Coordinates of C-alpha atoms and ligand atoms in Angstrom, one line a residue:
M1 CA -0.1 0.0 0.1
T2 CA 1.1 3.7 -0.5
A3 CA -0.2 5.7 2.0
Q4 CA -1.9 9.0 0.8
L5 CA -0.7 12.2 1.8
I6 CA -2.4 14.6 4.2
D7 CA -0.9 18.2 2.7
G8 CA -0.7 20.5 5.1
N9 CA 0.5 23.6 2.7
A10 CA -2.8 22.7 0.7
L11 CA -5.1 22.5 4.0
S12 CA -3.4 25.7 5.3
K13 CA -4.4 27.3 2.3
Q14 CA -8.1 26.4 2.7
L15 CA -8.0 27.4 6.2
R16 CA -6.2 30.7 5.9
S17 CA -8.5 32.0 3.2
Q18 CA -11.7 31.2 5.7
V19 CA -9.4 32.9 8.1
A20 CA -8.6 35.9 5.7
A21 CA -12.6 36.1 5.3
R22 CA -13.8 36.4 8.4
A23 CA -11.0 38.8 9.5
Q24 CA -12.9 41.0 6.8
A25 CA -16.0 40.6 8.2
L26 CA -14.6 41.6 11.7
K27 CA -12.8 44.7 9.8
A28 CA -16.1 45.6 8.2
K29 CA -17.1 46.2 11.9
G30 CA -14.1 48.2 13.2
I31 CA -12.3 45.8 14.2
T32 CA -8.8 44.4 12.8
P33 CA -7.5 41.2 14.7
G34 CA -3.9 41.8 16.2
L35 CA -1.2 39.6 17.0
A36 CA 1.7 40.8 19.0
V37 CA 4.8 38.4 18.7
V38 CA 7.2 39.3 21.4
L39 CA 11.0 37.7 20.5
V40 CA 13.8 38.0 23.3
G41 CA 17.6 37.3 21.8
D42 CA 18.7 36.4 18.5
N43 CA 18.2 32.4 18.2
P44 CA 18.4 32.1 14.5
A45 CA 15.4 29.3 14.4
S46 CA 13.1 31.7 16.6
Q47 CA 13.8 34.3 14.3
V48 CA 12.8 32.7 11.2
Y49 CA 9.7 31.1 13.2
V50 CA 8.4 34.8 14.1
R51 CA 9.4 36.2 10.8
N52 CA 7.0 33.2 9.2
K53 CA 4.2 34.1 11.8
V54 CA 3.9 37.8 11.1
K55 CA 3.9 37.2 7.7
A56 CA 1.5 34.7 7.6
C57 CA -0.5 37.3 9.6
E58 CA 0.1 40.0 6.9
D59 CA -1.2 37.6 4.4
A60 CA -4.3 36.9 6.0
G61 CA -5.3 40.6 6.5
L62 CA -4.4 40.1 10.4
H63 CA -2.6 43.1 12.1
S64 CA 0.6 41.8 13.7
V65 CA 3.4 43.3 15.7
L66 CA 6.8 42.2 16.3
E67 CA 8.7 43.3 19.3
K68 CA 12.3 42.0 19.4
Y69 CA 14.3 42.7 22.5
D70 CA 17.9 42.1 23.2
A71 CA 18.9 38.8 24.9
H72 CA 19.9 40.8 28.1
L73 CA 16.4 42.2 28.8
R74 CA 15.2 42.1 32.4
E75 CA 12.7 39.5 33.5
S76 CA 10.5 42.6 35.0
D77 CA 10.6 44.5 31.6
L78 CA 9.6 41.1 29.6
L79 CA 6.4 41.2 32.4
A80 CA 5.9 44.8 32.2
R81 CA 5.7 44.8 28.3
V82 CA 3.2 41.5 28.5
E83 CA 1.1 43.5 30.3
A84 CA 1.2 46.6 28.6
L85 CA -0.4 43.9 25.8
N86 CA -2.5 42.9 27.6
Q87 CA -4.1 46.3 28.3
D88 CA -3.6 47.4 24.4
A89 CA -7.5 47.1 23.0
S90 CA -5.8 46.7 19.0
I91 CA -4.2 43.4 20.1
H92 CA -6.2 40.6 20.4
G93 CA -3.6 37.9 20.6
I94 CA 0.1 37.5 22.5
L95 CA 2.8 35.2 21.7
V96 CA 6.0 35.0 23.3
Q97 CA 8.5 33.1 21.4
L98 CA 10.1 30.0 23.0
P99 CA 12.9 29.6 24.4
L100 CA 13.5 32.4 26.2
P101 CA 17.0 33.1 27.3
A102 CA 18.1 31.1 31.1
H103 CA 17.7 34.5 33.2
I104 CA 14.0 34.3 32.4
D105 CA 11.6 32.6 33.8
A106 CA 9.1 31.2 30.8
Q107 CA 6.2 30.1 32.6
K108 CA 6.0 32.8 34.9
V109 CA 5.9 35.0 31.5
I110 CA 3.5 32.5 30.0
E111 CA 1.5 32.9 32.8
A112 CA 1.6 36.8 32.9
I113 CA -0.5 36.7 29.4
S114 CA -3.9 37.0 29.8
P115 CA -5.9 33.9 29.1
A116 CA -8.2 35.6 26.7
K117 CA -5.0 36.5 24.7
D118 CA -3.2 33.4 25.1
V119 CA -3.5 32.2 21.4
D120 CA -0.3 29.8 21.9
G121 CA -2.6 27.7 24.3
F122 CA 0.4 27.7 26.8
H123 CA -1.5 29.3 29.9
I124 CA -2.1 27.2 32.6
A125 CA -6.1 28.3 32.5
S126 CA -5.8 27.2 28.7
A127 CA -3.9 23.8 29.9
G128 CA -7.1 23.2 32.0
A129 CA -9.7 24.1 30.2
L130 CA -8.3 21.7 27.6
M131 CA -7.9 19.2 30.2
T132 CA -11.6 20.0 31.4
G133 CA -13.5 19.8 28.0
M134 CA -14.0 23.9 28.5
K135 CA -13.8 26.0 26.0
G136 CA -10.2 27.7 25.6
F137 CA -7.3 28.1 23.4
W138 CA -5.8 25.3 21.9
P139 CA -1.8 24.8 21.2
C140 CA -1.5 25.1 17.8
T141 CA 0.7 22.1 16.8
P142 CA -1.7 19.4 18.2
Y143 CA -4.9 21.5 17.3
G144 CA -3.2 21.3 13.5
C145 CA -3.0 17.8 13.9
M146 CA -6.5 17.6 15.2
K147 CA -7.6 19.6 11.9
M148 CA -6.1 17.3 9.2
L149 CA -7.6 14.3 10.7
E150 CA -10.6 16.2 10.1
S151 CA -9.4 16.9 6.5
I152 CA -9.6 12.9 5.9
G153 CA -13.1 12.8 7.2
Y154 CA -11.1 10.4 10.0
K155 CA -13.5 9.5 12.8
L156 CA -11.6 8.9 16.1
K157 CA -14.4 7.1 18.2
G158 CA -13.3 3.8 19.1
K159 CA -9.9 3.9 17.7
H160 CA -6.5 3.4 19.2
A161 CA -4.3 6.7 19.2
V162 CA -0.5 6.6 20.3
V163 CA 1.1 9.8 20.8
I164 CA 5.1 9.3 20.9
G165 CA 6.0 12.6 23.3
R166 CA 4.7 14.2 26.4
S167 CA 5.7 17.4 26.3
N168 CA 3.3 20.2 27.4
I169 CA 3.3 21.9 24.0
V170 CA 2.7 19.0 21.8
G171 CA 2.5 15.5 22.9
K172 CA 0.2 16.2 26.3
P173 CA -2.3 18.5 24.5
M174 CA -2.4 16.1 21.7
A175 CA -3.5 13.1 23.9
L176 CA -6.4 15.2 25.4
M177 CA -7.3 16.2 21.9
L178 CA -7.8 12.9 20.9
L179 CA -9.4 11.6 24.3
Q180 CA -11.9 14.3 23.5
Q181 CA -12.8 12.8 20.7
N182 CA -13.6 9.4 21.7
A183 CA -10.3 7.6 20.8
T184 CA -8.5 5.3 23.4
V185 CA -4.7 7.1 23.9
T186 CA -1.5 5.8 24.7
I187 CA 1.3 8.3 25.9
C188 CA 4.7 7.0 25.0
H189 CA 8.2 8.9 26.2
S190 CA 11.9 8.2 26.6
A191 CA 10.9 5.7 29.4
T192 CA 8.5 3.3 27.5
P193 CA 10.0 0.0 27.3
D194 CA 8.9 -1.2 23.8
L195 CA 7.6 1.5 21.8
K196 CA 7.0 -1.1 18.9
A197 CA 4.6 -3.1 20.9
M198 CA 2.9 0.2 21.6
T199 CA 2.6 1.6 17.9
L200 CA 2.0 -1.8 16.5
Q201 CA -1.6 -1.5 17.9
A202 CA -2.4 1.8 17.0
D203 CA -4.8 3.2 14.3
V204 CA -3.5 6.6 14.5
I205 CA 0.4 7.6 15.7
V206 CA 1.4 10.8 16.3
A207 CA 5.3 11.6 16.5
A208 CA 6.5 14.1 18.5
V209 CA 10.0 13.6 19.6
G210 CA 12.6 15.3 17.6
K211 CA 14.6 12.4 16.6
R212 CA 14.9 11.1 13.2
N213 CA 13.6 7.5 12.3
V214 CA 11.6 7.0 15.7
L215 CA 9.1 5.3 13.8
T216 CA 9.9 2.6 11.1
A217 CA 7.8 0.8 9.0
D218 CA 7.9 -2.2 11.0
M219 CA 6.4 -0.5 13.9
V220 CA 3.4 0.4 12.0
K221 CA -0.2 -1.5 11.7
P222 CA -1.0 -1.5 8.0
G223 CA -3.4 1.5 7.4
A224 CA -2.7 3.3 10.2
V225 CA -2.7 6.9 9.9
V226 CA 0.8 8.5 10.7
L227 CA 1.1 12.4 11.6
D228 CA 4.7 13.6 11.9
V229 CA 5.4 16.4 14.0
G230 CA 9.2 16.4 14.4
M231 CA 11.5 18.6 13.0
N232 CA 15.1 17.3 12.9
R233 CA 17.7 17.6 9.8
N234 CA 19.2 14.9 8.0
D235 CA 22.5 13.9 7.0
E236 CA 22.4 16.2 4.1
G237 CA 21.3 19.0 6.4
K238 CA 17.4 18.8 5.0
L239 CA 14.1 19.0 7.2
C240 CA 13.0 15.8 7.9
G241 CA 10.6 14.4 10.6
D242 CA 10.7 11.5 13.0
V243 CA 9.0 9.5 10.9
D244 CA 10.9 7.2 8.2
F245 CA 8.6 8.5 5.6
D246 CA 9.8 6.3 2.5
G247 CA 9.2 3.1 4.7
V248 CA 6.1 4.0 6.5
K249 CA 4.3 5.4 3.8
E250 CA 4.0 1.7 2.1
V251 CA 2.5 0.5 5.2
A252 CA 0.4 3.5 6.4
S253 CA -3.2 4.7 5.1
Y254 CA -2.6 8.4 5.4
I255 CA 0.8 10.2 6.2
T256 CA 1.9 13.8 6.7
P257 CA 5.0 14.8 4.9
V258 CA 8.0 16.9 6.6
P259 CA 8.5 19.9 5.3
G260 CA 4.5 20.5 4.5
G261 CA 2.9 18.9 7.0
V262 CA 2.2 19.5 10.4
G263 CA 4.9 22.8 10.0
P264 CA 2.7 25.1 8.1
M265 CA -0.9 24.0 10.1
T266 CA 0.9 25.1 13.4
I267 CA 1.0 28.7 12.0
T268 CA -2.5 28.4 10.6
M269 CA -4.1 27.5 13.9
L270 CA -2.4 30.3 15.5
L271 CA -4.1 32.8 13.1
V272 CA -7.5 30.9 13.5
N273 CA -6.7 31.4 17.3
T274 CA -6.2 35.0 17.0
L275 CA -9.2 35.6 15.0
E276 CA -11.2 34.0 17.3
A277 CA -9.8 36.1 20.2
A278 CA -10.8 39.0 18.1
E279 CA -14.2 37.6 17.5
S280 CA -14.4 36.8 21.2
A281 CA -13.4 40.7 22.4
A282 CA -15.7 41.9 19.8
H283 CA -18.8 40.0 21.1
Ligands
NAP1 P1 10.3 18.0 23.4 O1 9.8 18.7 24.7 O2 12.0 17.5 23.3 O3 9.6 16.4 24.3 C1 9.9 15.3 23.3 C2 8.9 14.1 24.2 O4 9.7 12.8 23.1 C3 9.7 13.8 25.3 O5 8.3 13.5 26.0 C4 10.3 12.8 25.3 O6 10.3 12.1 26.7 C5 10.0 12.0 24.1 N1 11.4 10.9 23.8 C6 12.2 11.2 23.4 N2 13.2 10.2 22.9 C7 12.3 9.3 23.0 C8 12.4 7.8 22.8 N3 13.4 7.4 21.9 N4 10.9 7.0 22.7 C9 9.9 7.8 23.0 N5 9.7 9.3 23.2 C10 10.9 9.7 23.3 O7 9.6 18.2 22.3 P2 8.3 19.1 21.4 O8 8.6 20.3 22.2 O9 7.4 18.4 22.2 O10 8.6 18.6 20.1 C11 8.8 17.5 19.8 C12 9.3 17.6 18.4 O11 8.3 18.4 17.4 C13 10.6 18.6 18.0 O12 11.2 17.6 16.9 C14 10.3 19.9 17.6 O13 10.9 20.4 16.6 C15 9.0 19.4 16.6 N6 7.9 20.5 16.8 C16 7.3 21.0 15.5 C17 6.3 21.8 15.5 C18 5.6 22.0 14.0 O14 5.3 23.1 13.7 N7 6.1 21.2 13.0 C19 5.9 22.5 17.0 C20 6.7 22.4 17.8 C21 7.2 21.3 18.0 P3 10.6 12.6 27.8 O15 9.2 13.3 28.6 O16 10.5 11.1 28.8 O17 12.2 13.0 28.1

C-alpha cells in the first residue's frame, strides 16, 4: 500500500482563506484582529519562526506587531511589556516566542499573558480548559494535527491513538484532544520500554519526539494514519521529521510529510486562534 499524503500546505491555504474572510467581516465592524509577537534574543530558528508568523498574519489581513528585544532584557521588563499588551485593545493575541534566555522564567511570562489573549494555548488556564473540556485556546501544533485528521474525515471514536512524546506543548495536549474525540489514547515517552509494541496497536500515531527515524515501517500496523510533528535535519542538512517517511508510507493509509505537513498547520492554527480571540473580544 502507498499512503495518501495529508498536505499541510494545501489544507493551510484553505483554512487561511477562511480566516481572511472572517477577518474581513470583522474589519467591516471596525475591528482588525491583532497579534503581538515578542522575541527576546537572537536564536536563529526563533527569528525564522517569528518572521513566518508575522508574514502569515499579514497575508491573511491580520494586524501584527513584532517586538524584538536584546537577550539581556530583564524579566521584569518583559513582564511589563506583556502587561502593556494585555491592556492594548488593538492586540487580541500575544505570543512570546520560546525558548527565552535562561535568566527569564518562561512559565512566569506565559502566566502573565491574559488567558483571553493566550493564542499559543500555553497558559495554565488554557491547559486546564483543554483538560476539563471547557472553551479555551488549544495549542496550535496538536490543534493543527486534529484539523488534518478532520480533513480526511477520520472518525476517532473507538480508535486507538498512540502519541509519542509528552511535552506540554505537543504530546500532552495532543493526547487530550484525541481523548476528547473518543479515541483510546496511549502516551509513550523516553521511558517507554517497548515503543514498537505500543505503536503496532495504533490506528493513529502521532510522533512528536525530535529524533529521526523514531518510527519505522516495522512499527506501524498496515492502514494506520501517521502524523509526523518532528522537525529534524538529515545527514544532508535537509528538514525531516521523526518518521522514516519512505518506509512508513508503504504501510500507512495516510501520512503527513515533513516539510509541508504539520509545520504550516501550526501557523495556520495560530491565525485561527488570533481571529477567534478578536471575534470573542468583539462580542
Ligand atoms: P520535547 O519537549 O523535547 O519532547 C520530546 C518528547 O519525546 C519527550 O516527551 C520525550 O520523553 C520523548 N522522547 C524522547 N526520546 C524518545 C524515544 N526514544 N522514544 C519515545 N519518546 C521519546 O519536544 P516537543 O517540543 O514536544 O517537540 C517534539 C518535536 O516536534 C521536535 O522535533 C520539535 O522541533 C517538533 N515541533 C514541531 C512543531 C511544528 O510546528 N511542526 C511544533 C512544535 C514542535 P521524556 O518526556 O521522557 O523526556
